[in-house]
Amino acid sequence: LEPAEVLGSFLAQFYDDKLPARTLLLSQVAQEQELLAEALSTHAGRKITISVPQRGEKKDLADHALQNAREALGRRLAETSTQARLLQGFAETFGLAKPPVRIEVYDNSHIMGTNAVGAMVVAGPEGFVKNQYRKFNIRSTEITPGDDFGMMREVMQRRFSRLLKEHGDEQPGATADDAGDEDLVAGNGGFPAWPDVILIDGGQGQMTAVR
């Protein structure tokens, strides 16, 4: 793909669900730039101008934005490379056939036996995936206050009973759409619904409780 085509497609997708500013400054010409400006104007209900400044303050702004983007991309690539090495080391340490794509980490918390909650943290090839995090308010009245084993059992039952119901035919590493549940995540676009690895904070008691 040519840079102009990539830029034009990006702008169209980026502003599909948000209103653009009245003036968009680009570092280079986008494909079908005039047509894109007309489409964005219709979408916004006001005139939108897209330009590639050649000199002056606007040119400086565009150049500065481009430099910031390059630096941000460099940092992201470095972070991704580091994360890939960490996952490879994780796989080797635990004897996995390949680096995990989705890791889920679980822990429980309570205040003197009350306000008990469970938490799920998710990590993947690009680091922590915060939009996949979930909190589980412990609902069972049969769990003794402060019973960490019982709380962990409830969290895991809720997490995986829903996941089995929604995506029972899928295997770890398969992708899924968002299940739309406030407690139980079932994928995010191309991100897997099923975990490759589950980590539980605790000891043998927690492990026994959830098996």
JSON list of C-alpha atoms in Angstrom, two decimals, residues 100-200:
[
{"chain": "A", "resi": 100, "resn": "PRO", "atom": "CA", "xyz": [1.17, -17.90, 25.74]},
{"chain": "A", "resi": 101, "resn": "VAL", "atom": "CA", "xyz": [-1.09, -15.39, 24.02]},
{"chain": "A", "resi": 102, "resn": "ARG", "atom": "CA", "xyz": [-3.51, -14.80, 26.89]},
{"chain": "A", "resi": 103, "resn": "ILE", "atom": "CA", "xyz": [-2.54, -15.03, 30.57]},
{"chain": "A", "resi": 104, "resn": "GLU", "atom": "CA", "xyz": [-5.16, -14.54, 33.27]},
{"chain": "A", "resi": 105, "resn": "VAL", "atom": "CA", "xyz": [-4.20, -13.73, 36.87]},
{"chain": "A", "resi": 106, "resn": "TYR", "atom": "CA", "xyz": [-6.71, -14.04, 39.72]},
{"chain": "A", "resi": 107, "resn": "ASP", "atom": "CA", "xyz": [-6.75, -12.71, 43.27]},
{"chain": "A", "resi": 108, "resn": "ASN", "atom": "CA", "xyz": [-9.33, -12.02, 45.99]},
{"chain": "A", "resi": 109, "resn": "SER", "atom": "CA", "xyz": [-9.72, -9.21, 48.48]},
{"chain": "A", "resi": 110, "resn": "HIS", "atom": "CA", "xyz": [-12.00, -8.34, 51.40]},
{"chain": "A", "resi": 111, "resn": "ILE", "atom": "CA", "xyz": [-12.22, -5.90, 54.31]},
{"chain": "A", "resi": 112, "resn": "MET", "atom": "CA", "xyz": [-12.41, -7.81, 57.61]},
{"chain": "A", "resi": 113, "resn": "GLY", "atom": "CA", "xyz": [-14.45, -10.48, 55.83]},
{"chain": "A", "resi": 114, "resn": "THR", "atom": "CA", "xyz": [-16.84, -8.01, 54.16]},
{"chain": "A", "resi": 115, "resn": "ASN", "atom": "CA", "xyz": [-17.02, -6.39, 50.71]},
{"chain": "A", "resi": 116, "resn": "ALA", "atom": "CA", "xyz": [-15.41, -9.43, 49.16]},
{"chain": "A", "resi": 117, "resn": "VAL", "atom": "CA", "xyz": [-14.32, -9.13, 45.54]},
{"chain": "A", "resi": 118, "resn": "GLY", "atom": "CA", "xyz": [-12.29, -11.14, 43.08]},
{"chain": "A", "resi": 119, "resn": "ALA", "atom": "CA", "xyz": [-10.14, -9.63, 40.36]},
{"chain": "A", "resi": 120, "resn": "MET", "atom": "CA", "xyz": [-8.91, -10.85, 37.00]},
{"chain": "A", "resi": 121, "resn": "VAL", "atom": "CA", "xyz": [-5.90, -9.23, 35.33]},
{"chain": "A", "resi": 122, "resn": "VAL", "atom": "CA", "xyz": [-5.07, -10.12, 31.73]},
{"chain": "A", "resi": 123, "resn": "ALA", "atom": "CA", "xyz": [-1.76, -9.94, 29.88]},
{"chain": "A", "resi": 124, "resn": "GLY", "atom": "CA", "xyz": [-0.76, -10.76, 26.31]},
{"chain": "A", "resi": 125, "resn": "PRO", "atom": "CA", "xyz": [1.91, -10.22, 23.67]},
{"chain": "A", "resi": 126, "resn": "GLU", "atom": "CA", "xyz": [1.63, -6.43, 23.97]},
{"chain": "A", "resi": 127, "resn": "GLY", "atom": "CA", "xyz": [1.63, -6.32, 27.77]},
{"chain": "A", "resi": 128, "resn": "PHE", "atom": "CA", "xyz": [-1.26, -5.83, 30.16]},
{"chain": "A", "resi": 129, "resn": "VAL", "atom": "CA", "xyz": [-4.65, -5.67, 28.42]},
{"chain": "A", "resi": 130, "resn": "LYS", "atom": "CA", "xyz": [-6.53, -3.34, 30.75]},
{"chain": "A", "resi": 131, "resn": "ASN", "atom": "CA", "xyz": [-9.82, -3.37, 28.87]},
{"chain": "A", "resi": 132, "resn": "GLN", "atom": "CA", "xyz": [-9.98, -7.11, 29.62]},
{"chain": "A", "resi": 133, "resn": "TYR", "atom": "CA", "xyz": [-9.66, -6.69, 33.39]},
{"chain": "A", "resi": 134, "resn": "ARG", "atom": "CA", "xyz": [-12.70, -7.76, 35.41]},
{"chain": "A", "resi": 135, "resn": "LYS", "atom": "CA", "xyz": [-13.94, -7.44, 38.98]},
{"chain": "A", "resi": 136, "resn": "PHE", "atom": "CA", "xyz": [-16.21, -10.08, 40.53]},
{"chain": "A", "resi": 137, "resn": "ASN", "atom": "CA", "xyz": [-18.41, -9.05, 43.45]},
{"chain": "A", "resi": 138, "resn": "ILE", "atom": "CA", "xyz": [-18.72, -12.19, 45.57]},
{"chain": "A", "resi": 139, "resn": "ARG", "atom": "CA", "xyz": [-22.43, -13.06, 45.65]},
{"chain": "A", "resi": 140, "resn": "SER", "atom": "CA", "xyz": [-22.75, -16.39, 47.43]},
{"chain": "A", "resi": 141, "resn": "THR", "atom": "CA", "xyz": [-24.28, -16.22, 50.91]},
{"chain": "A", "resi": 142, "resn": "GLU", "atom": "CA", "xyz": [-22.88, -19.67, 51.67]},
{"chain": "A", "resi": 143, "resn": "ILE", "atom": "CA", "xyz": [-19.27, -18.47, 51.71]},
{"chain": "A", "resi": 144, "resn": "THR", "atom": "CA", "xyz": [-17.93, -17.82, 55.20]},
{"chain": "A", "resi": 145, "resn": "PRO", "atom": "CA", "xyz": [-16.56, -14.27, 55.53]},
{"chain": "A", "resi": 146, "resn": "GLY", "atom": "CA", "xyz": [-12.86, -14.35, 54.77]},
{"chain": "A", "resi": 147, "resn": "ASP", "atom": "CA", "xyz": [-13.03, -17.78, 53.07]},
{"chain": "A", "resi": 148, "resn": "ASP", "atom": "CA", "xyz": [-10.47, -17.15, 50.34]},
{"chain": "A", "resi": 149, "resn": "PHE", "atom": "CA", "xyz": [-10.84, -20.66, 48.95]},
{"chain": "A", "resi": 150, "resn": "GLY", "atom": "CA", "xyz": [-14.61, -20.31, 48.58]},
{"chain": "A", "resi": 151, "resn": "MET", "atom": "CA", "xyz": [-14.26, -16.87, 47.00]},
{"chain": "A", "resi": 152, "resn": "MET", "atom": "CA", "xyz": [-11.75, -18.14, 44.47]},
{"chain": "A", "resi": 153, "resn": "ARG", "atom": "CA", "xyz": [-14.00, -21.11, 43.66]},
{"chain": "A", "resi": 154, "resn": "GLU", "atom": "CA", "xyz": [-16.95, -18.79, 42.96]},
{"chain": "A", "resi": 155, "resn": "VAL", "atom": "CA", "xyz": [-14.85, -16.49, 40.77]},
{"chain": "A", "resi": 156, "resn": "MET", "atom": "CA", "xyz": [-13.58, -19.35, 38.65]},
{"chain": "A", "resi": 157, "resn": "GLN", "atom": "CA", "xyz": [-17.02, -20.95, 38.36]},
{"chain": "A", "resi": 158, "resn": "ARG", "atom": "CA", "xyz": [-18.56, -17.71, 37.15]},
{"chain": "A", "resi": 159, "resn": "ARG", "atom": "CA", "xyz": [-15.71, -16.95, 34.79]},
{"chain": "A", "resi": 160, "resn": "PHE", "atom": "CA", "xyz": [-15.57, -20.28, 33.05]},
{"chain": "A", "resi": 161, "resn": "SER", "atom": "CA", "xyz": [-19.21, -21.37, 33.16]},
{"chain": "A", "resi": 162, "resn": "ARG", "atom": "CA", "xyz": [-20.09, -18.29, 31.11]},
{"chain": "A", "resi": 163, "resn": "LEU", "atom": "CA", "xyz": [-17.09, -18.77, 28.85]},
{"chain": "A", "resi": 164, "resn": "LEU", "atom": "CA", "xyz": [-18.07, -22.40, 28.23]},
{"chain": "A", "resi": 165, "resn": "LYS", "atom": "CA", "xyz": [-21.62, -21.33, 27.45]},
{"chain": "A", "resi": 166, "resn": "GLU", "atom": "CA", "xyz": [-20.55, -18.62, 25.01]},
{"chain": "A", "resi": 167, "resn": "HIS", "atom": "CA", "xyz": [-17.45, -20.20, 23.46]},
{"chain": "A", "resi": 168, "resn": "GLY", "atom": "CA", "xyz": [-17.43, -23.85, 24.46]},
{"chain": "A", "resi": 169, "resn": "ASP", "atom": "CA", "xyz": [-16.30, -25.05, 21.04]},
{"chain": "A", "resi": 170, "resn": "GLU", "atom": "CA", "xyz": [-13.23, -22.83, 20.93]},
{"chain": "A", "resi": 171, "resn": "GLN", "atom": "CA", "xyz": [-9.75, -23.78, 22.02]},
{"chain": "A", "resi": 172, "resn": "PRO", "atom": "CA", "xyz": [-7.19, -21.68, 23.90]},
{"chain": "A", "resi": 173, "resn": "GLY", "atom": "CA", "xyz": [-5.77, -19.15, 21.46]},
{"chain": "A", "resi": 174, "resn": "ALA", "atom": "CA", "xyz": [-9.00, -18.89, 19.44]},
{"chain": "A", "resi": 175, "resn": "THR", "atom": "CA", "xyz": [-10.45, -15.42, 18.91]},
{"chain": "A", "resi": 176, "resn": "ALA", "atom": "CA", "xyz": [-13.91, -14.23, 19.84]},
{"chain": "A", "resi": 177, "resn": "ASP", "atom": "CA", "xyz": [-16.15, -11.21, 19.97]},
{"chain": "A", "resi": 178, "resn": "ASP", "atom": "CA", "xyz": [-16.94, -9.32, 23.16]},
{"chain": "A", "resi": 179, "resn": "ALA", "atom": "CA", "xyz": [-19.56, -11.21, 25.15]},
{"chain": "A", "resi": 180, "resn": "GLY", "atom": "CA", "xyz": [-20.85, -7.98, 26.62]},
{"chain": "A", "resi": 181, "resn": "ASP", "atom": "CA", "xyz": [-20.97, -9.29, 30.21]},
{"chain": "A", "resi": 182, "resn": "GLU", "atom": "CA", "xyz": [-19.90, -6.94, 32.99]},
{"chain": "A", "resi": 183, "resn": "ASP", "atom": "CA", "xyz": [-18.05, -9.70, 34.82]},
{"chain": "A", "resi": 184, "resn": "LEU", "atom": "CA", "xyz": [-16.89, -12.17, 32.21]},
{"chain": "A", "resi": 185, "resn": "VAL", "atom": "CA", "xyz": [-14.79, -11.24, 29.24]},
{"chain": "A", "resi": 186, "resn": "ALA", "atom": "CA", "xyz": [-15.08, -13.42, 26.16]},
{"chain": "A", "resi": 187, "resn": "GLY", "atom": "CA", "xyz": [-12.59, -11.87, 23.83]},
{"chain": "A", "resi": 188, "resn": "ASN", "atom": "CA", "xyz": [-11.84, -8.50, 22.32]},
{"chain": "A", "resi": 189, "resn": "GLY", "atom": "CA", "xyz": [-11.64, -8.34, 18.55]},
{"chain": "A", "resi": 190, "resn": "GLY", "atom": "CA", "xyz": [-8.68, -10.52, 17.65]},
{"chain": "A", "resi": 191, "resn": "PHE", "atom": "CA", "xyz": [-7.72, -11.21, 21.27]},
{"chain": "A", "resi": 192, "resn": "PRO", "atom": "CA", "xyz": [-8.33, -14.82, 22.45]},
{"chain": "A", "resi": 193, "resn": "ALA", "atom": "CA", "xyz": [-11.32, -15.62, 24.62]},
{"chain": "A", "resi": 194, "resn": "TRP", "atom": "CA", "xyz": [-9.72, -18.63, 26.30]},
{"chain": "A", "resi": 195, "resn": "PRO", "atom": "CA", "xyz": [-6.57, -18.24, 28.42]},
{"chain": "A", "resi": 196, "resn": "ASP", "atom": "CA", "xyz": [-3.45, -20.24, 27.66]},
{"chain": "A", "resi": 197, "resn": "VAL", "atom": "CA", "xyz": [-2.26, -19.85, 31.26]},
{"chain": "A", "resi": 198, "resn": "ILE", "atom": "CA", "xyz": [-4.10, -19.18, 34.54]},
{"chain": "A", "resi": 199, "resn": "LEU", "atom": "CA", "xyz": [-2.18, -17.82, 37.53]},
{"chain": "A", "resi": 200, "resn": "ILE", "atom": "CA", "xyz": [-3.81, -17.80, 40.98]}
]
